[in-house]
Amino acid sequence: MKPPIFEYFRPKSIEEAVSVRADHDYSAILAGGQSLIPTMNFRIANPTAIIDISRIDSLAEYRIDDSQIVIGAMVRQRDIELSDSVYKVHPLIRETLEHVAHVPIRCRGTVAGSLAHADAAAELPALLLVSNGCVVAHSASGARIIDANELFQFHMTTSLADNEIITEVRIPVMHDDAGWAFLEFTRRHGDYAVAGVAVILRFSEDGICEESSIASCGIGSRAVRLPEAEAVLLGKKLDSNIINEASQAGKEYVSAADDTHATTEFRQHVLSTILSRAINIAKSRARYGSE
Amino acid sequence: MSTRTFGERVQRNNDERLLTGGGRYVDDIPLPGALHVAFVRSPYARAKILSMDTSLAKSRPGVVEVYTCNDIGALDTEMPLLIPHPSLHSPKTQRPLARDDVFYVGQTVAMVVAVDRYVAEDATRLVDIEYSEPQECNIEIEEAISDDAPRVHDDVPNNVAAHCIQVSGDPEEAFAKAEHFTKVKVRVDRSTAAPMECRAVAARFDSVSGELTIWDGTQAPISVRGGIASIFNLDEDKVRVIAPDVGGGFGQKVLLFYPDELLVPFAAMSLSRPVKYIEDRTENFLGSTQERTQIHEVELAANKDGVVLGLKDNFLHDTGAFIPYGIAVAQVASTAIMGPYRIPNSRVEYKAVYTPIVPVTPYRGCGRPHACFAIERAMDQLAEELGLDRFEVRRRNLIGDDEFPYERPNLLFADGLAVIYDSGQYSKALDMIIESINLEDFKAKQKLALDEGRYLGLGLSFYVEATGIGPYEGGHVKVHPITGKVYVNTGLTTQGQGHETVFAQIVADQLGVSPEDVILVEGDTGAFDWGVATYASRAAVVSGNAIHMAAEKARNIVLEAASNMLEASVDDLELQDGKVNVKGSDVSVGLAAVATACNPLRYAFNEAAQAATQFAPAARSDEPALGDGRAPGIETTEYYAPPHAAWAYGVHAAIVEVDPGLCSIDINRYICVHDCGNMINPTIVEGQVMGGVAQGMGGAFYERCEFDSEGNPRNANFMDFLVPYATEVPKVELHHIETPSPLNPLGVKGVGEAGTIPVAPVIASAIEDALKPLGVEKLHHVPLSPNSIYEALSVAREKNII
Ligand SMILES: Cc1cc2nc3c(=O)[nH]c(=O)nc-3n(C[C@H](O)[C@H](O)[C@H](O)COP(=O)(O)OP(=O)(O)OC[C@H]3O[C@@H](n4cnc5c(N)ncnc54)[C@H](O)[C@@H]3O)c2cc1C
C-alpha cells in the first residue's frame, strides 16, 4: 500500500496550477487527500504528478451572494457544514454533509474534492444535482461552467478534462419556503450510501407541490436525478398514495448490481423507504407542505 | 498501608504511555540500514506455477535481493504442523514460498528485499510468474466434500483433512427415549481478527556473536524462538525473540510460522543486514489467517417439559487451504456445543474441510461462537416448538450449583484433557438477567410498540468458555536491591489486555508494595524463556497463578531475612508500603535493604551495600556467605500447570428494535451477566468483556470475509469488510458474579474471549423475536445484515403484510 514514484508540485496561484497541469499528461489535484491518497496507495490511481492546491489562498474561501453560495476548491467540508450563514440560505447542505464520512475526514476533505472524485455513492454529488448547482473549471485556456447534470459521468469519472481544475462550486440558495431532506441508508454510521436521497420541495399556498427536485446516490454508476419520481409529485397534494407512487417510481432508477452490501432488489426496497420518508420530511418542513 | 489490590479497580498503568504515542511496536524499533520486504502473492486460488523470472525485478535500482522457493535452501519445505491429532489424517501445511502450486489467492510466491517498501512494492510488479489456467475450485464446504468436487490437494479425497467423532453418555438411548426432537441447521461465516496493528517481523543477525534477534508482533515469542532455533539449526540461546508492544492479536498472531517469520530472519542472515516486514492491511486480509465458517446440524432429543436428554451435532469446519494449527478450532466447537446445559448424552461428529482460501487458525472465541450459536438457536427453537418460555427451557437444563465439578465423560478438550466444568452459578446468572431486563415491563413495551407499528424484540444467549488451559507458564519475581522495585517476568505476552496492571496487583499484594512499583517485562526471551503463549483466555489463570506462587515464595524469603535483621519473629512482621514492619511498633526495614542484605557483597557502593558486605558488623564471619541451598537476593521462579480448563460462563440479552423499512436494527439495551471467577481488576474485566461484545457485534451483523466462486476475496479492505465503529457497538450493561475456580490458588478464570461468544445468537434471537408478528424466517446464518433480514421477510412480503 505504497504509491509508485510521482512528482510533487505546490503552486501558489491558479495560473501556476493550470500550467503545471497542462505540462503533465497524468496529473492529479491534491485537495484534502481523503480519497486521492488511498487510491494512490492501493495503486488504483498512479498519477505521475501531484498538484497540491492547498497553498492557493483564493481557493480557501467561500461566500454567499444574493442567489448562490460560492465555495472555493480548498474549502473543507466541515467548514461549510458548520457555517450558519450557509445553513440559513441552504439548510440541506448541512444535513447532507452530516452524512459524509466522519468528522476528522470532513475536517480535511473538501466539497470540491468530493465532487471531482465523483464516487457513485458519495452524498455531495446528489446535493449538487438536487440543488441545480455547478462547478467552475479552469484550464490554461480559461474557465468554464459545468452544470451538475453534465459533471457526473460514471463512478469516479467526471466530464472534467485532464487539464482542468475545479476552482469553485456554486450552489443556488434555496427558496425560504422550500422543504428539504437528506436521508440515506448505510451499513455503518458515516459510510458511503448504500442508497441516499436528497429532496427539495415547494408548495403553493393551497398545498399543491409546485417544485420538486429529487436526487439519489449509491444506486447506480453515478448520482442521478429521479425525474419520474419528481413528476409524480408535481401539481399534486401529497397524500400517502402519491408519496408511495413516487417512491415506487424512484425504485426504477436503481441500476447497481448486487454487491457485498445489498442486492439490487434490497437496494430498491431501501430506496423506496428512504424516498418516501424524505418526501414526508421535506413536506413537513416546507412552508405550505401541510397547508 | 497494606490494602489488598486484588479485586480493586486499579488504573491500567500502561494507558498513558500508549495513549500518548509512547508505544513501541515492531515498526518503531530503530534498525539503521534496515531493508524492507514486499511479497509477490498468488493472484489465483488454485493454479500451477509454470515459470518464475526475477531478473527484471533484481535489476531495479534499490532492489537488494529477490527470493523464490529456489533461493531459500532448507527453508523450502512445508512449515510445521503445530498441533497434530489422531483425527487429523491428512494434514497439509504451507511452504514459505510456493513451489509448483498455489493454493489460495494471496499465498506468498516470491519475496523482494529492497531499500524501502516503496521500491519493494514497485519491484513485486516486475517479478514474472507464469501460471497455468486457474484450476477449478470450490469454496463451499458442503460441496467441497462431495466425491467429484475439485480437490485443493490432489492426494486428499473429498477435501477432508480431519474426521472426528466424540461421544459422551449414551446418545442412542437418549434419542430412543425422548418425546420431542428439535433440529436446526446453522451457519457461521468467515471473518478475520483485524487487529489494529497488522503483523510485523524484523530481524538482525550479529555475525560476530552469532546472535539472531527477531522482533515479532506475535502472541508466542518463546515458541517462535524454539521453532526458529530448530529450523535454522541454531543454539536456542543464540536466538532472541522479542514481542514489543503489539497492537491486538485476537489469535491471528498465535500461529507460527507465517512465511515472513522465517523468511525475514533468513534474509537478515544471508544479506547481513537488518530486514523488516511490516504487513499492510491488504496483506493482512490476503495472507494472515481467518476463522469461523462452520455449518452445524444440531438435533436435540428432549422431553415435553423441555429437558434435553441428548444432542447430536454434525458439523463441517472450513480450514482453508492448509491446517497448520491442527483442528483446535473444530475441537473447541465440538466440546463447547452443550453449553451450560446438563445434556448428559451427546454425539458430535465433524469434518475439517480444505478450501482454496486463506487458512484458518483460532480467532477470539475459537470455535465457541459457532457452537454457542448452534446450541442457543436450538434452545430457542425447542422452546418455541414446545410452547415454553425461552428462559424457562434454559433453566430446566442448566447444570445446578451443586453438580460441580460437572464432567462430560469421554470428551476431550482441545488440550487433550477432560471436559470438567469446575464451578458456576448458572441459575443465578439467569435470575440476574431476567431481573435486569425487567421481563414483564419489556413485554408490555413490546406490545405497546407493536400497536404503533414498531418492532421490538428480546434476544438472549448463554455461553460457557473453557479458559486457562495448559500446558504451563512461569512467573519470575525479583526485588531490586537498590530501588526496592519488583521486577516480574512471564513467558507469554500482552497485546494490550493489561497484563502489566493485573500481574502487578498480584505481586503487590504479596510484597506490600504499590502496583506502580512492580514492573512487568514479558514477551522477551532474553528476559524469561520458559513458557508457551497467549491464547485461550489463559494469561491471568496460568501466568497469573505462576506469578502469584513466585511472589508468595519471595514474600517468605523477605520475611525470613527481615526476621533475622529485625530480630523479630516472622509472625510479628507485616509487609507494607515497601517495608517490613514489626507489628505495633515503628521498627521497620525497607524492601530494598532486605534485598541487599540477602545478597552478600564484597564491594560497598552505597550505605545499604556497606551493611551487606562480609566485613560489616552485622555479618557473621564463621559461616559461608550463603547458607545451604540459598540463592543470593530475593529472586524466585515458579510454574503453574492447570489440571484442566477453568470454565467461565455468562448470559447476554439485548432489546433490539427492527425497522422493516430499512431492515436495520437499533439496539436499545445490551445486558451481560458474566462470571470469570475472582476478578483481579473489575475495570480490566469490563474492558475485556466490552471489547469482546464489540467484536461479537462484528460477527453478528457486520464482519464477513467474502469470496467469489473462484476464491477471490471480494472485500479485502476496511471499506467493505465492516468492522463495527463505536457507533455500531451498543452500550453494555454489565453485571458480575464471582464464583471462584477451585482449580487454582487465585480462584480465577479467563475472560479474554468471553464477550465475543454469545453476541450472534443474542442478536439473531432478538431480531427474530421482534419480527415474529410479521412471520420472519429463522435467522440461522450469521453475520446477519439488513439484506438478510430483508430476505427473511420475503414470505411476509408475499402475503403483503409489509
Ligand atoms: C474513512 C473514509 C470514509 C469516507 N466516507 C465518505 C462518505 O461516506 N461519503 C463521501 O462522500 N465521502 C467519503 N469519504 C471521502 C471524503 O469525503 C473525501 O474527502 C472526498 O471524497 C474527497 O475530497 P478531498 O478534498 O479529500 O479530495 P482529494 O482526496 O484530495 O481528491 C479526490 C479526487 O478529486 C480530485 N480533485 C480534488 N480536488 C480537485 C479540484 N479542485 N479539481 C479537480 N480535481 C480535484 C483529485 O485529483 C482526486 O482524484 C470518506 C473518506 C474516508 C477516508
PDB file of N, CA and C in Angstrom, chain B residues 303-348:
ATOM      1  N   ASN B 303     -37.588 -34.150  26.430  1.00  0.00           N
ATOM      2  CA  ASN B 303     -38.922 -34.490  26.906  1.00  0.00           C
ATOM      3  C   ASN B 303     -39.838 -33.304  26.689  1.00  0.00           C
ATOM      4  N   LYS B 304     -41.125 -33.521  26.844  1.00  0.00           N
ATOM      5  CA  LYS B 304     -42.095 -32.456  26.595  1.00  0.00           C
ATOM      6  C   LYS B 304     -41.923 -31.270  27.541  1.00  0.00           C
ATOM      7  N   ASP B 305     -41.316 -31.560  28.688  1.00  0.00           N
ATOM      8  CA  ASP B 305     -41.089 -30.465  29.637  1.00  0.00           C
ATOM      9  C   ASP B 305     -39.864 -29.630  29.273  1.00  0.00           C
ATOM     10  N   GLY B 306     -39.215 -29.963  28.171  1.00  0.00           N
ATOM     11  CA  GLY B 306     -38.088 -29.155  27.725  1.00  0.00           C
ATOM     12  C   GLY B 306     -36.735 -29.654  28.205  1.00  0.00           C
ATOM     13  N   VAL B 307     -36.720 -30.696  29.028  1.00  0.00           N
ATOM     14  CA  VAL B 307     -35.434 -31.225  29.492  1.00  0.00           C
ATOM     15  C   VAL B 307     -34.776 -32.001  28.345  1.00  0.00           C
ATOM     16  N   VAL B 308     -33.562 -31.600  28.030  1.00  0.00           N
ATOM     17  CA  VAL B 308     -32.865 -32.206  26.893  1.00  0.00           C
ATOM     18  C   VAL B 308     -32.092 -33.425  27.363  1.00  0.00           C
ATOM     19  N   LEU B 309     -32.402 -34.536  26.736  1.00  0.00           N
ATOM     20  CA  LEU B 309     -31.747 -35.784  27.137  1.00  0.00           C
ATOM     21  C   LEU B 309     -30.481 -36.048  26.329  1.00  0.00           C
ATOM     22  N   GLY B 310     -30.518 -35.631  25.105  1.00  0.00           N
ATOM     23  CA  GLY B 310     -29.378 -35.938  24.268  1.00  0.00           C
ATOM     24  C   GLY B 310     -29.218 -34.930  23.143  1.00  0.00           C
ATOM     25  N   LEU B 311     -28.011 -34.896  22.587  1.00  0.00           N
ATOM     26  CA  LEU B 311     -27.722 -33.972  21.493  1.00  0.00           C
ATOM     27  C   LEU B 311     -26.889 -34.692  20.454  1.00  0.00           C
ATOM     28  N   LYS B 312     -27.222 -34.406  19.190  1.00  0.00           N
ATOM     29  CA  LYS B 312     -26.333 -34.850  18.114  1.00  0.00           C
ATOM     30  C   LYS B 312     -25.955 -33.621  17.305  1.00  0.00           C
ATOM     31  N   ASP B 313     -24.703 -33.519  17.035  1.00  0.00           N
ATOM     32  CA  ASP B 313     -24.237 -32.392  16.214  1.00  0.00           C
ATOM     33  C   ASP B 313     -23.329 -32.970  15.151  1.00  0.00           C
ATOM     34  N   ASN B 314     -23.600 -32.547  13.932  1.00  0.00           N
ATOM     35  CA  ASN B 314     -22.796 -32.975  12.809  1.00  0.00           C
ATOM     36  C   ASN B 314     -22.350 -31.698  12.133  1.00  0.00           C
ATOM     37  N   PHE B 315     -21.056 -31.454  12.121  1.00  0.00           N
ATOM     38  CA  PHE B 315     -20.694 -30.173  11.514  1.00  0.00           C
ATOM     39  C   PHE B 315     -19.501 -30.247  10.591  1.00  0.00           C
ATOM     40  N   LEU B 316     -19.456 -29.265   9.717  1.00  0.00           N
ATOM     41  CA  LEU B 316     -18.333 -29.106   8.800  1.00  0.00           C
ATOM     42  C   LEU B 316     -17.567 -27.866   9.219  1.00  0.00           C
ATOM     43  N   HIS B 317     -16.275 -28.008   9.179  1.00  0.00           N
ATOM     44  CA  HIS B 317     -15.410 -26.904   9.576  1.00  0.00           C
ATOM     45  C   HIS B 317     -14.501 -26.553   8.407  1.00  0.00           C
ATOM     46  N   ASP B 318     -14.539 -25.310   8.004  1.00  0.00           N
ATOM     47  CA  ASP B 318     -13.679 -24.835   6.913  1.00  0.00           C
ATOM     48  C   ASP B 318     -12.299 -24.521   7.467  1.00  0.00           C
ATOM     49  N   THR B 319     -11.271 -25.173   6.937  1.00  0.00           N
ATOM     50  CA  THR B 319      -9.924 -24.892   7.449  1.00  0.00           C
ATOM     51  C   THR B 319      -9.068 -24.121   6.455  1.00  0.00           C
ATOM     52  N   GLY B 320      -9.671 -23.741   5.312  1.00  0.00           N
ATOM     53  CA  GLY B 320      -8.874 -23.034   4.320  1.00  0.00           C
ATOM     54  C   GLY B 320      -7.924 -23.994   3.620  1.00  0.00           C
ATOM     55  N   ALA B 321      -6.904 -23.435   2.996  1.00  0.00           N
ATOM     56  CA  ALA B 321      -6.052 -24.246   2.132  1.00  0.00           C
ATOM     57  C   ALA B 321      -5.083 -25.126   2.917  1.00  0.00           C
ATOM     58  N   PHE B 322      -4.812 -24.767   4.168  1.00  0.00           N
ATOM     59  CA  PHE B 322      -3.863 -25.543   4.986  1.00  0.00           C
ATOM     60  C   PHE B 322      -4.394 -25.630   6.408  1.00  0.00           C
ATOM     61  N   ILE B 323      -3.722 -26.450   7.203  1.00  0.00           N
ATOM     62  CA  ILE B 323      -4.232 -26.679   8.555  1.00  0.00           C
ATOM     63  C   ILE B 323      -3.085 -26.649   9.580  1.00  0.00           C
ATOM     64  N   PRO B 324      -2.304 -25.559   9.585  1.00  0.00           N
ATOM     65  CA  PRO B 324      -1.092 -25.526  10.407  1.00  0.00           C
ATOM     66  C   PRO B 324      -1.356 -25.617  11.906  1.00  0.00           C
ATOM     67  N   TYR B 325      -2.507 -25.153  12.344  1.00  0.00           N
ATOM     68  CA  TYR B 325      -2.792 -25.152  13.780  1.00  0.00           C
ATOM     69  C   TYR B 325      -3.618 -26.375  14.162  1.00  0.00           C
ATOM     70  N   GLY B 326      -3.673 -27.344  13.265  1.00  0.00           N
ATOM     71  CA  GLY B 326      -4.429 -28.558  13.564  1.00  0.00           C
ATOM     72  C   GLY B 326      -5.909 -28.275  13.642  1.00  0.00           C
ATOM     73  N   ILE B 327      -6.588 -29.080  14.453  1.00  0.00           N
ATOM     74  CA  ILE B 327      -8.050 -28.991  14.486  1.00  0.00           C
ATOM     75  C   ILE B 327      -8.545 -28.280  15.739  1.00  0.00           C
ATOM     76  N   ALA B 328      -7.697 -27.416  16.297  1.00  0.00           N
ATOM     77  CA  ALA B 328      -8.054 -26.771  17.569  1.00  0.00           C
ATOM     78  C   ALA B 328      -9.439 -26.122  17.522  1.00  0.00           C
ATOM     79  N   VAL B 329      -9.709 -25.378  16.455  1.00  0.00           N
ATOM     80  CA  VAL B 329     -10.971 -24.633  16.403  1.00  0.00           C
ATOM     81  C   VAL B 329     -12.163 -25.594  16.410  1.00  0.00           C
ATOM     82  N   ALA B 330     -12.068 -26.616  15.576  1.00  0.00           N
ATOM     83  CA  ALA B 330     -13.178 -27.566  15.487  1.00  0.00           C
ATOM     84  C   ALA B 330     -13.334 -28.334  16.796  1.00  0.00           C
ATOM     85  N   GLN B 331     -12.213 -28.660  17.394  1.00  0.00           N
ATOM     86  CA  GLN B 331     -12.238 -29.432  18.624  1.00  0.00           C
ATOM     87  C   GLN B 331     -12.895 -28.623  19.757  1.00  0.00           C
ATOM     88  N   VAL B 332     -12.569 -27.349  19.811  1.00  0.00           N
ATOM     89  CA  VAL B 332     -13.195 -26.499  20.828  1.00  0.00           C
ATOM     90  C   VAL B 332     -14.695 -26.424  20.578  1.00  0.00           C
ATOM     91  N   ALA B 333     -15.075 -26.240  19.313  1.00  0.00           N
ATOM     92  CA  ALA B 333     -16.506 -26.177  18.994  1.00  0.00           C
ATOM     93  C   ALA B 333     -17.195 -27.468  19.416  1.00  0.00           C
ATOM     94  N   SER B 334     -16.535 -28.585  19.171  1.00  0.00           N
ATOM     95  CA  SER B 334     -17.183 -29.876  19.424  1.00  0.00           C
ATOM     96  C   SER B 334     -17.384 -30.135  20.909  1.00  0.00           C
ATOM     97  N   THR B 335     -16.586 -29.486  21.749  1.00  0.00           N
ATOM     98  CA  THR B 335     -16.745 -29.712  23.191  1.00  0.00           C
ATOM     99  C   THR B 335     -17.534 -28.582  23.854  1.00  0.00           C
ATOM    100  N   ALA B 336     -17.754 -27.487  23.129  1.00  0.00           N
ATOM    101  CA  ALA B 336     -18.500 -26.362  23.710  1.00  0.00           C
ATOM    102  C   ALA B 336     -19.982 -26.443  23.372  1.00  0.00           C
ATOM    103  N   ILE B 337     -20.353 -27.407  22.547  1.00  0.00           N
ATOM    104  CA  ILE B 337     -21.688 -27.410  21.959  1.00  0.00           C
ATOM    105  C   ILE B 337     -22.794 -27.632  22.987  1.00  0.00           C
ATOM    106  N   MET B 338     -22.485 -28.253  24.114  1.00  0.00           N
ATOM    107  CA  MET B 338     -23.542 -28.472  25.113  1.00  0.00           C
ATOM    108  C   MET B 338     -23.734 -27.259  26.018  1.00  0.00           C
ATOM    109  N   GLY B 339     -22.873 -26.271  25.873  1.00  0.00           N
ATOM    110  CA  GLY B 339     -23.036 -25.032  26.627  1.00  0.00           C
ATOM    111  C   GLY B 339     -23.160 -25.281  28.119  1.00  0.00           C
ATOM    112  N   PRO B 340     -24.029 -24.524  28.782  1.00  0.00           N
ATOM    113  CA  PRO B 340     -24.166 -24.642  30.230  1.00  0.00           C
ATOM    114  C   PRO B 340     -25.193 -25.704  30.616  1.00  0.00           C
ATOM    115  N   TYR B 341     -25.626 -26.469  29.642  1.00  0.00           N
ATOM    116  CA  TYR B 341     -26.738 -27.385  29.878  1.00  0.00           C
ATOM    117  C   TYR B 341     -26.232 -28.775  30.243  1.00  0.00           C
ATOM    118  N   ARG B 342     -27.039 -29.448  31.027  1.00  0.00           N
ATOM    119  CA  ARG B 342     -26.659 -30.771  31.521  1.00  0.00           C
ATOM    120  C   ARG B 342     -26.422 -31.742  30.360  1.00  0.00           C
ATOM    121  N   ILE B 343     -27.331 -31.804  29.462  1.00  0.00           N
ATOM    122  CA  ILE B 343     -27.289 -32.707  28.284  1.00  0.00           C
ATOM    123  C   ILE B 343     -26.293 -33.850  28.471  1.00  0.00           C
ATOM    124  N   PRO B 344     -26.701 -34.904  29.133  1.00  0.00           N
ATOM    125  CA  PRO B 344     -25.739 -35.930  29.539  1.00  0.00           C
ATOM    126  C   PRO B 344     -25.303 -36.879  28.424  1.00  0.00           C
ATOM    127  N   ASN B 345     -26.029 -36.858  27.315  1.00  0.00           N
ATOM    128  CA  ASN B 345     -25.695 -37.791  26.232  1.00  0.00           C
ATOM    129  C   ASN B 345     -25.473 -37.013  24.938  1.00  0.00           C
ATOM    130  N   SER B 346     -24.360 -37.280  24.312  1.00  0.00           N
ATOM    131  CA  SER B 346     -24.091 -36.496  23.099  1.00  0.00           C
ATOM    132  C   SER B 346     -23.248 -37.282  22.116  1.00  0.00           C
ATOM    133  N   ARG B 347     -23.442 -36.923  20.878  1.00  0.00           N
ATOM    134  CA  ARG B 347     -22.589 -37.457  19.817  1.00  0.00           C
ATOM    135  C   ARG B 347     -22.270 -36.301  18.879  1.00  0.00           C
ATOM    136  N   VAL B 348     -21.010 -35.976  18.776  1.00  0.00           N
ATOM    137  CA  VAL B 348     -20.603 -34.874  17.908  1.00  0.00           C
ATOM    138  C   VAL B 348     -19.634 -35.430  16.870  1.00  0.00           C
TER     139      VAL B 348
END
